[in-house]
Short mmCIF file of C-alpha atoms in Angstrom, two decimals:
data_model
loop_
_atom_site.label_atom_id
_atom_site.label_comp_id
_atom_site.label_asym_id
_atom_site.label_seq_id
_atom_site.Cartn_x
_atom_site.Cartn_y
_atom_site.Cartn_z
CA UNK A 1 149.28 237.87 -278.33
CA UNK A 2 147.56 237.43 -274.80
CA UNK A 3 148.86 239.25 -271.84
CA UNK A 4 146.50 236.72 -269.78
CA UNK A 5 148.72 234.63 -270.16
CA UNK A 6 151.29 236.05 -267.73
CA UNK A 7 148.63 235.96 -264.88
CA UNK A 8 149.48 232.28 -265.01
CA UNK A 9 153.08 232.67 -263.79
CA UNK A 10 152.79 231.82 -259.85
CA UNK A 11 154.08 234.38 -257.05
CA UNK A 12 153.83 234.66 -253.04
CA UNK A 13 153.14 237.95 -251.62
CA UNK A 14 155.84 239.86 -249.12
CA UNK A 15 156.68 242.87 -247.76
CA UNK A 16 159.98 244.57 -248.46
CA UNK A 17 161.31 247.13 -246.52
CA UNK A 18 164.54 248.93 -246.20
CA UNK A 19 165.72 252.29 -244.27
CA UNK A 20 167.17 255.60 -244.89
CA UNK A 21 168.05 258.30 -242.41
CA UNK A 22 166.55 256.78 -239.37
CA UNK A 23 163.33 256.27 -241.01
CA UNK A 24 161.77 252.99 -242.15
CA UNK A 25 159.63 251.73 -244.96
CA UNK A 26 158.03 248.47 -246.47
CA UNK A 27 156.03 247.71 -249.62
CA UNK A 28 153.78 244.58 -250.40
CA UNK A 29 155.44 242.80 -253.23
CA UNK A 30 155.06 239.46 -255.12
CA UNK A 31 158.00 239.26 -257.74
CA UNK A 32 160.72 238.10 -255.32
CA UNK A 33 162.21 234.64 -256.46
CA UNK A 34 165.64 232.90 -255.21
CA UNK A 35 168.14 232.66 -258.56
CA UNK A 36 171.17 230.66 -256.65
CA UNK A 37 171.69 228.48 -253.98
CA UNK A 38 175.11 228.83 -253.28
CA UNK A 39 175.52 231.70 -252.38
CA UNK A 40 171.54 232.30 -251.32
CA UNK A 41 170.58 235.63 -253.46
CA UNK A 42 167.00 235.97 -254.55
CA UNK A 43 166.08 239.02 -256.89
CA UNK A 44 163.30 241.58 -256.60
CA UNK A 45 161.68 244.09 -258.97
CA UNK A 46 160.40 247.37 -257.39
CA UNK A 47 159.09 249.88 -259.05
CA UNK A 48 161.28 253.21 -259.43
CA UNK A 49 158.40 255.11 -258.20
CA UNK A 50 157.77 253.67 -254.59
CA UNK A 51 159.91 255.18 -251.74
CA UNK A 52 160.90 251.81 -250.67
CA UNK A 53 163.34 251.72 -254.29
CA UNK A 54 164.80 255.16 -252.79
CA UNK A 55 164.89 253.40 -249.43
CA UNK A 56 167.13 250.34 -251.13
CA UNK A 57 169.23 252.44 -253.48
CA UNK A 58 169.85 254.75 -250.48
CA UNK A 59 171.27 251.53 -247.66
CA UNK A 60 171.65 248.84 -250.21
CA UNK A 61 170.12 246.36 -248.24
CA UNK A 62 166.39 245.22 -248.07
CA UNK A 63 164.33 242.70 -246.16
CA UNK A 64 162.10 240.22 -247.29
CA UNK A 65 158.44 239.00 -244.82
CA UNK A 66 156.69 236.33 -246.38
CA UNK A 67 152.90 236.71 -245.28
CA UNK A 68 150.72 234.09 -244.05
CA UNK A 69 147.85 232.71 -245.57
CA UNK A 70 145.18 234.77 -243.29
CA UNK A 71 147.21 237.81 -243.44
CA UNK A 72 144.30 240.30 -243.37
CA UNK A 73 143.30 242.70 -246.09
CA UNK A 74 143.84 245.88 -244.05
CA UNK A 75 147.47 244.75 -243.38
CA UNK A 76 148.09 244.20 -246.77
CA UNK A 77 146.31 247.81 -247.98
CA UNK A 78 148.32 249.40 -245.44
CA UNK A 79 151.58 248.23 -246.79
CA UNK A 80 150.70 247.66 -250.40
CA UNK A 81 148.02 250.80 -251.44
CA UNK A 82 150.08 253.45 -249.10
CA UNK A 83 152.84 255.57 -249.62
CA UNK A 84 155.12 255.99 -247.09
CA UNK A 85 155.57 259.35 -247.84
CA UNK A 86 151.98 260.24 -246.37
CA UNK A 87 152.03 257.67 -243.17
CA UNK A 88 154.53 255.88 -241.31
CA UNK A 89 153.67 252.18 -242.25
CA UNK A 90 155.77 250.68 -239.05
CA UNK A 91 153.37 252.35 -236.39
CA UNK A 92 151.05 250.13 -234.92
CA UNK A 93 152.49 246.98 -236.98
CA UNK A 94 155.19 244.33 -235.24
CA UNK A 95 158.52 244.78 -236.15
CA UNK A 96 162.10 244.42 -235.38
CA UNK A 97 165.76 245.91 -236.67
CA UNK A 98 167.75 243.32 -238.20
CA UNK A 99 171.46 242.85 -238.51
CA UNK A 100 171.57 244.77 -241.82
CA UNK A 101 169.33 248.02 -240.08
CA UNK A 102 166.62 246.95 -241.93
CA UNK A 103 162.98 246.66 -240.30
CA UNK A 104 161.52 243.41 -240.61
CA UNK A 105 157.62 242.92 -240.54
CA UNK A 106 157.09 239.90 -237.87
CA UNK A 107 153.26 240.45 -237.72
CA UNK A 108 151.31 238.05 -240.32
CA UNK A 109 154.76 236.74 -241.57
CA UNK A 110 155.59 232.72 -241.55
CA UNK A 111 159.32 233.94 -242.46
CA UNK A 112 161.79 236.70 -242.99
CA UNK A 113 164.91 237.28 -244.78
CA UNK A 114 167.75 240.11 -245.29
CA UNK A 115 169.96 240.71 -248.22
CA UNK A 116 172.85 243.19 -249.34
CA UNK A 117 172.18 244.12 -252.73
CA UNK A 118 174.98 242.63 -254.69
CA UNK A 119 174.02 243.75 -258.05
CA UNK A 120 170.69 245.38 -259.90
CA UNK A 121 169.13 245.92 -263.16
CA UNK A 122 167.27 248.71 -264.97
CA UNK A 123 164.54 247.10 -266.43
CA UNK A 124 162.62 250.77 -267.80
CA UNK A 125 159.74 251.27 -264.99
CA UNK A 126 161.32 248.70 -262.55
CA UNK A 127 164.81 247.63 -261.06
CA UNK A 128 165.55 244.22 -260.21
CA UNK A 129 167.60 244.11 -257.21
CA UNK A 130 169.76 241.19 -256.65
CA UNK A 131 170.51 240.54 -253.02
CA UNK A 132 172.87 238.17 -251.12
CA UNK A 133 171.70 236.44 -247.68
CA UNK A 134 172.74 237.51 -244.47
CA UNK A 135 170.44 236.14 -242.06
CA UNK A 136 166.93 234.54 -242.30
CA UNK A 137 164.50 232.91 -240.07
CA UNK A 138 161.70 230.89 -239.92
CA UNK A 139 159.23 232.74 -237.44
CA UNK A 140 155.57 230.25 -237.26
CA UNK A 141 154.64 226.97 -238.95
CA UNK A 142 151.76 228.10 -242.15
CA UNK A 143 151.11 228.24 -245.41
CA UNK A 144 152.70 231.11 -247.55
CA UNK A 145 150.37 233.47 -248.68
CA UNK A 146 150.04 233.17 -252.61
CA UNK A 147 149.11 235.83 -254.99
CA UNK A 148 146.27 233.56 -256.51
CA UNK A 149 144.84 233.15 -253.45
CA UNK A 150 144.68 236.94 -252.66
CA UNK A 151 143.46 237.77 -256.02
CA UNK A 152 140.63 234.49 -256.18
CA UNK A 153 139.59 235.98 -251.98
CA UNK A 154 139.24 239.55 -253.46
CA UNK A 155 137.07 238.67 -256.14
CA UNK A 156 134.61 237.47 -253.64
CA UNK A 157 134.59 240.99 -251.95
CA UNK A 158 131.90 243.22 -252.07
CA UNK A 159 133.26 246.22 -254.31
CA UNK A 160 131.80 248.65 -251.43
CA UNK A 161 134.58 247.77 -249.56
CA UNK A 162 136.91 246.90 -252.37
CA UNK A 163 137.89 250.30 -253.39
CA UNK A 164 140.64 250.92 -250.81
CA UNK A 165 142.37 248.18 -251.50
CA UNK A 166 141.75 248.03 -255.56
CA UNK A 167 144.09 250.13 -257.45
CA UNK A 168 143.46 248.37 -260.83
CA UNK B 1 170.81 232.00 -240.14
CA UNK B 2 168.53 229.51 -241.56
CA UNK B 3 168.73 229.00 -244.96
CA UNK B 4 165.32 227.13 -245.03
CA UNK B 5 163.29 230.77 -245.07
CA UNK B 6 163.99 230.56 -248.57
CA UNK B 7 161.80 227.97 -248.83
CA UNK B 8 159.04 229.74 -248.33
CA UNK B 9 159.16 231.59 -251.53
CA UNK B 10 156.23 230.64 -253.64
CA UNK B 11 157.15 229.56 -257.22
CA UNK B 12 155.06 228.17 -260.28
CA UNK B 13 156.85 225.03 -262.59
CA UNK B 14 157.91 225.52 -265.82
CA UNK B 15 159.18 224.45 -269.40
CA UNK B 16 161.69 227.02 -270.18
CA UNK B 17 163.01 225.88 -274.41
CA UNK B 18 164.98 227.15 -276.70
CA UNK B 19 167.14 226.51 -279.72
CA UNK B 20 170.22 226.37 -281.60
CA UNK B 21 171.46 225.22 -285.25
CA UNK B 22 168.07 223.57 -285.61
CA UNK B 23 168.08 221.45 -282.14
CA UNK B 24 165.57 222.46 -279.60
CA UNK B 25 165.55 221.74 -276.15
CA UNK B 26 163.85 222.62 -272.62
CA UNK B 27 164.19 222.17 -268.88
CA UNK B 28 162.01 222.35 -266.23
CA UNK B 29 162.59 226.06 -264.30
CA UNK B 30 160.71 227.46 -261.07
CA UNK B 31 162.16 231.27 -260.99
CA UNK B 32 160.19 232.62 -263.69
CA UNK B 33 158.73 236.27 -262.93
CA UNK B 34 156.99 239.25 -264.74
CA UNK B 35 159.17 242.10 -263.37
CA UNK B 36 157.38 245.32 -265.79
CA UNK B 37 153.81 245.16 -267.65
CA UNK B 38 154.64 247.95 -270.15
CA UNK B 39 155.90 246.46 -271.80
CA UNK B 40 155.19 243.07 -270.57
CA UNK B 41 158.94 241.52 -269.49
CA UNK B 42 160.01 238.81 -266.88
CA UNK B 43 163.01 237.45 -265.70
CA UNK B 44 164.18 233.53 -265.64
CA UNK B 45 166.96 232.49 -263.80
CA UNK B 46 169.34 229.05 -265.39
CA UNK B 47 172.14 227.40 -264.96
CA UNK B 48 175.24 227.87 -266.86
CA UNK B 49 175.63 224.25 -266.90
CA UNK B 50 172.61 223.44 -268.66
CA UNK B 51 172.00 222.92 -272.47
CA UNK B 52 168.90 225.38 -272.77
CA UNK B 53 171.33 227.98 -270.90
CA UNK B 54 173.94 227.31 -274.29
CA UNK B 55 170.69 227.73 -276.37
CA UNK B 56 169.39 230.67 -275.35
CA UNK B 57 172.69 232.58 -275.25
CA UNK B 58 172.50 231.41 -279.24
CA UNK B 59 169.35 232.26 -280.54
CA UNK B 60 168.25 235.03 -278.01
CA UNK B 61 165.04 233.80 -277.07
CA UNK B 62 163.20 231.91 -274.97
CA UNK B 63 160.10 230.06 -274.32
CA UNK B 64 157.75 229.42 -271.20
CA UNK B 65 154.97 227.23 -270.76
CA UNK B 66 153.10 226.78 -267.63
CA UNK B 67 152.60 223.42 -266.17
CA UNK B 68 149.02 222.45 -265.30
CA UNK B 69 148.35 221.13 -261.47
CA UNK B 70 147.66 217.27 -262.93
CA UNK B 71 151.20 217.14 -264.61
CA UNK B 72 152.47 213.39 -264.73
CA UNK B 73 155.75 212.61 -262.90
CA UNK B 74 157.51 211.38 -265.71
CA UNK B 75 156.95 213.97 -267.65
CA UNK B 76 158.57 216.21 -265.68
CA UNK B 77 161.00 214.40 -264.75
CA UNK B 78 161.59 214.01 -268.72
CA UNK B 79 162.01 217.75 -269.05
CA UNK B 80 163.74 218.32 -265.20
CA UNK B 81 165.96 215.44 -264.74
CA UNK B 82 167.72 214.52 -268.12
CA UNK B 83 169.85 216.66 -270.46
CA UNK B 84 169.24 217.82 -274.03
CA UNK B 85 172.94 216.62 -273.96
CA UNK B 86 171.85 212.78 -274.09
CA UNK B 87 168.48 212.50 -274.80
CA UNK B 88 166.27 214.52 -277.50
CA UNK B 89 163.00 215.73 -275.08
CA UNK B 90 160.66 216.97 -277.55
CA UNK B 91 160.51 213.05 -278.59
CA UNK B 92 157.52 211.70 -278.25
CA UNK B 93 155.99 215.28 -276.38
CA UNK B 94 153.62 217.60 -278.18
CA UNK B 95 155.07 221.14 -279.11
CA UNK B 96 154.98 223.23 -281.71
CA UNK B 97 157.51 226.12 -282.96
CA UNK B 98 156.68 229.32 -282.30
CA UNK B 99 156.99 233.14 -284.02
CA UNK B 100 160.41 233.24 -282.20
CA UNK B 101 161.59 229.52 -283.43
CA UNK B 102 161.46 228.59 -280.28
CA UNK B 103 159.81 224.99 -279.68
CA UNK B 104 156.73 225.76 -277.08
CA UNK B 105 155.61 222.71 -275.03
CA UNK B 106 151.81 222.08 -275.11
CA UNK B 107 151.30 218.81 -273.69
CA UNK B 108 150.20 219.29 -270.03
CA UNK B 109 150.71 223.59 -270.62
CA UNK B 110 147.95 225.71 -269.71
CA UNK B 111 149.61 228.90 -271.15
CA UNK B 112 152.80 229.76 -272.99
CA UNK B 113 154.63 232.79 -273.68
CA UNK B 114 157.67 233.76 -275.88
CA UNK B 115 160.38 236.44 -275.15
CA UNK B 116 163.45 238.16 -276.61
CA UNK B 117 166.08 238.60 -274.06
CA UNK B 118 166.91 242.01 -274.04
CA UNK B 119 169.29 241.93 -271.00
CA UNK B 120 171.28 239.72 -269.02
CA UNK B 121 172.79 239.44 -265.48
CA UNK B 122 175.43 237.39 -264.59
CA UNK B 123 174.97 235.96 -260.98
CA UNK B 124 177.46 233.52 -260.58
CA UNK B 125 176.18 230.01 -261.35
CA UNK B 126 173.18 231.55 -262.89
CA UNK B 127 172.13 233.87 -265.52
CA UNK B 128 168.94 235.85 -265.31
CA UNK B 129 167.51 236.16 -268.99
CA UNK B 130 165.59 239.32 -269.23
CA UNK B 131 163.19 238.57 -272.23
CA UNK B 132 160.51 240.75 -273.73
CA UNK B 133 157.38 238.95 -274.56
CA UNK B 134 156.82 238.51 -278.41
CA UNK B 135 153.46 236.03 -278.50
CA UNK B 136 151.27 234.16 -275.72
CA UNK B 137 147.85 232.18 -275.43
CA UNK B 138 146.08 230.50 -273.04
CA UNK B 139 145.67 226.70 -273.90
CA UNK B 140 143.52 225.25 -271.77
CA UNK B 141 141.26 226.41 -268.13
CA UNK B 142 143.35 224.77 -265.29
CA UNK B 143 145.34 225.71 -261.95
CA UNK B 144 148.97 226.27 -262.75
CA UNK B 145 151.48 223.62 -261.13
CA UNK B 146 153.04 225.16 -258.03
CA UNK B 147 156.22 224.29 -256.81
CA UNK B 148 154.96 223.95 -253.19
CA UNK B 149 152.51 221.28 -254.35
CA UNK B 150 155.06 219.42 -256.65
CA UNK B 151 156.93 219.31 -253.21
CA UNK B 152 154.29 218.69 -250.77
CA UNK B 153 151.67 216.54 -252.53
CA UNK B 154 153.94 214.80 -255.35
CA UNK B 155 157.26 214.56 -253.34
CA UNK B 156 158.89 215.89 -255.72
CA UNK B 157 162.26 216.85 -256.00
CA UNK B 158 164.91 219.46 -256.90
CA UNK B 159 167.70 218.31 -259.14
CA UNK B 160 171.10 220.08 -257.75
CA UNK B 161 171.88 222.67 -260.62
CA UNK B 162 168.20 224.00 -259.76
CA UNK B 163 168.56 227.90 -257.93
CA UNK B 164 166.23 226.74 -255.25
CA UNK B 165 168.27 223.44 -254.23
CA UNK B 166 168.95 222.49 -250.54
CA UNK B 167 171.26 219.97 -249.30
CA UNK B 168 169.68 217.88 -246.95
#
């Protein structure tokens, strides 16, 4: 059996985020796919660990940014090799509340969704969350960011300046 | 709310088979995702409606194979357009049967996988099969088939049972 063989399954890259207590967080993710059109629900699978799964078990909604293409890699360390239990990932980064109370990245997104969590899964280290649509927007014309591409620009990084941003 | 922010989910293409009572059969799926690496599990979203759907539920496993980036038309259209209902699909295409008994679609595949399903989730037109992977190889170097470029560059379609459908 070869694992490799998974890295061939195709993802974007976002940033979730949800809210509890008056306090916001957001996580980079890439395992968010739609499952039904009518109604719109897409599923997501967050790791127990990461305060942004407290953050969606805690309001039961979540929002979804899809990142651009030229999103740049301190953007994405900040939200995806951080925990926001050590900094608050919303300063300095362009956001807005949406109609669920959720923050929603605007800065290096093409595109943003919200969802009420209609159902999840325990999957052992993960849960899948299955949200319904309540609002969505496109925000700028561009090209998704996809994980291949992230992965295929990182490998041309020097590794001096790889090591904040490689958790491997 | 515009729905169309959905669109902008990044998805590979895929042949998602199965079997029952000796028949095999596959359909073209998008919403494939690896949702935990230990151990190695994704999630595929399909139709009730659809004949693989009825063969999966039966045997309790699943294959994927990834479509390369030069995948003919017709061929997909073979797997993504037509049911298993009318027409046999592995006809004329080059598969073999894998450890699960699952037929596994090599023509045009640049990497297959098999899985167990270990869990369901029933989300209304859909089911998400939760399947635990059981074998996998590369088959050939090559970029993966994205759904973007099956959209953009081949004009390709979605047929209207697919999760990711839009009426224009």
């Amino acid at each position: 059996m070869n694992k490799i063989a998974l890295e061939k399954i195709s993802y974007g890259l976002y940033i979730i985020s949800s809210f509890k207590e008056g306090r916001f967080n957001g996580q980079i993710a890439n395992t968010v796919f739609q499952i039904t059109s009518e109604p719109p629900r897409v599923a997501v699978s967050i790791n127990k660990e990461n305060l942004t799964h407290e953050f969606i078990e805690s309001s039961g909604y979540f929002s979804v940014s899809v990142l651009k293409q030229e999103t740049p890699f301190p953007f994405i360390g900040n939200f995806g090799f951080k925990s926001g239990r050590s900094i608050d990932k919303f300063n300095n980064c362009s956001y807005k509340v949406g109609k669920t109370g959720c923050p929603i990245v605007l800065e290096n997104s093409i595109a943003f969704m919200e969802f009420k969590v209609i159902d999840k899964v325990d999957v052992g280290t993960h849960t899948i969350f299955i949200g319904e649509m309540q609002d969505g927007e496109i925000l700028e014309e561009g090209e998704p960011l996809t994980y291949s591409y992230y992965k295929m620009v990182k490998k041309g990084k020097s590794p001096k300046s790889a090591p904040t941003y490689i958790k491997e």
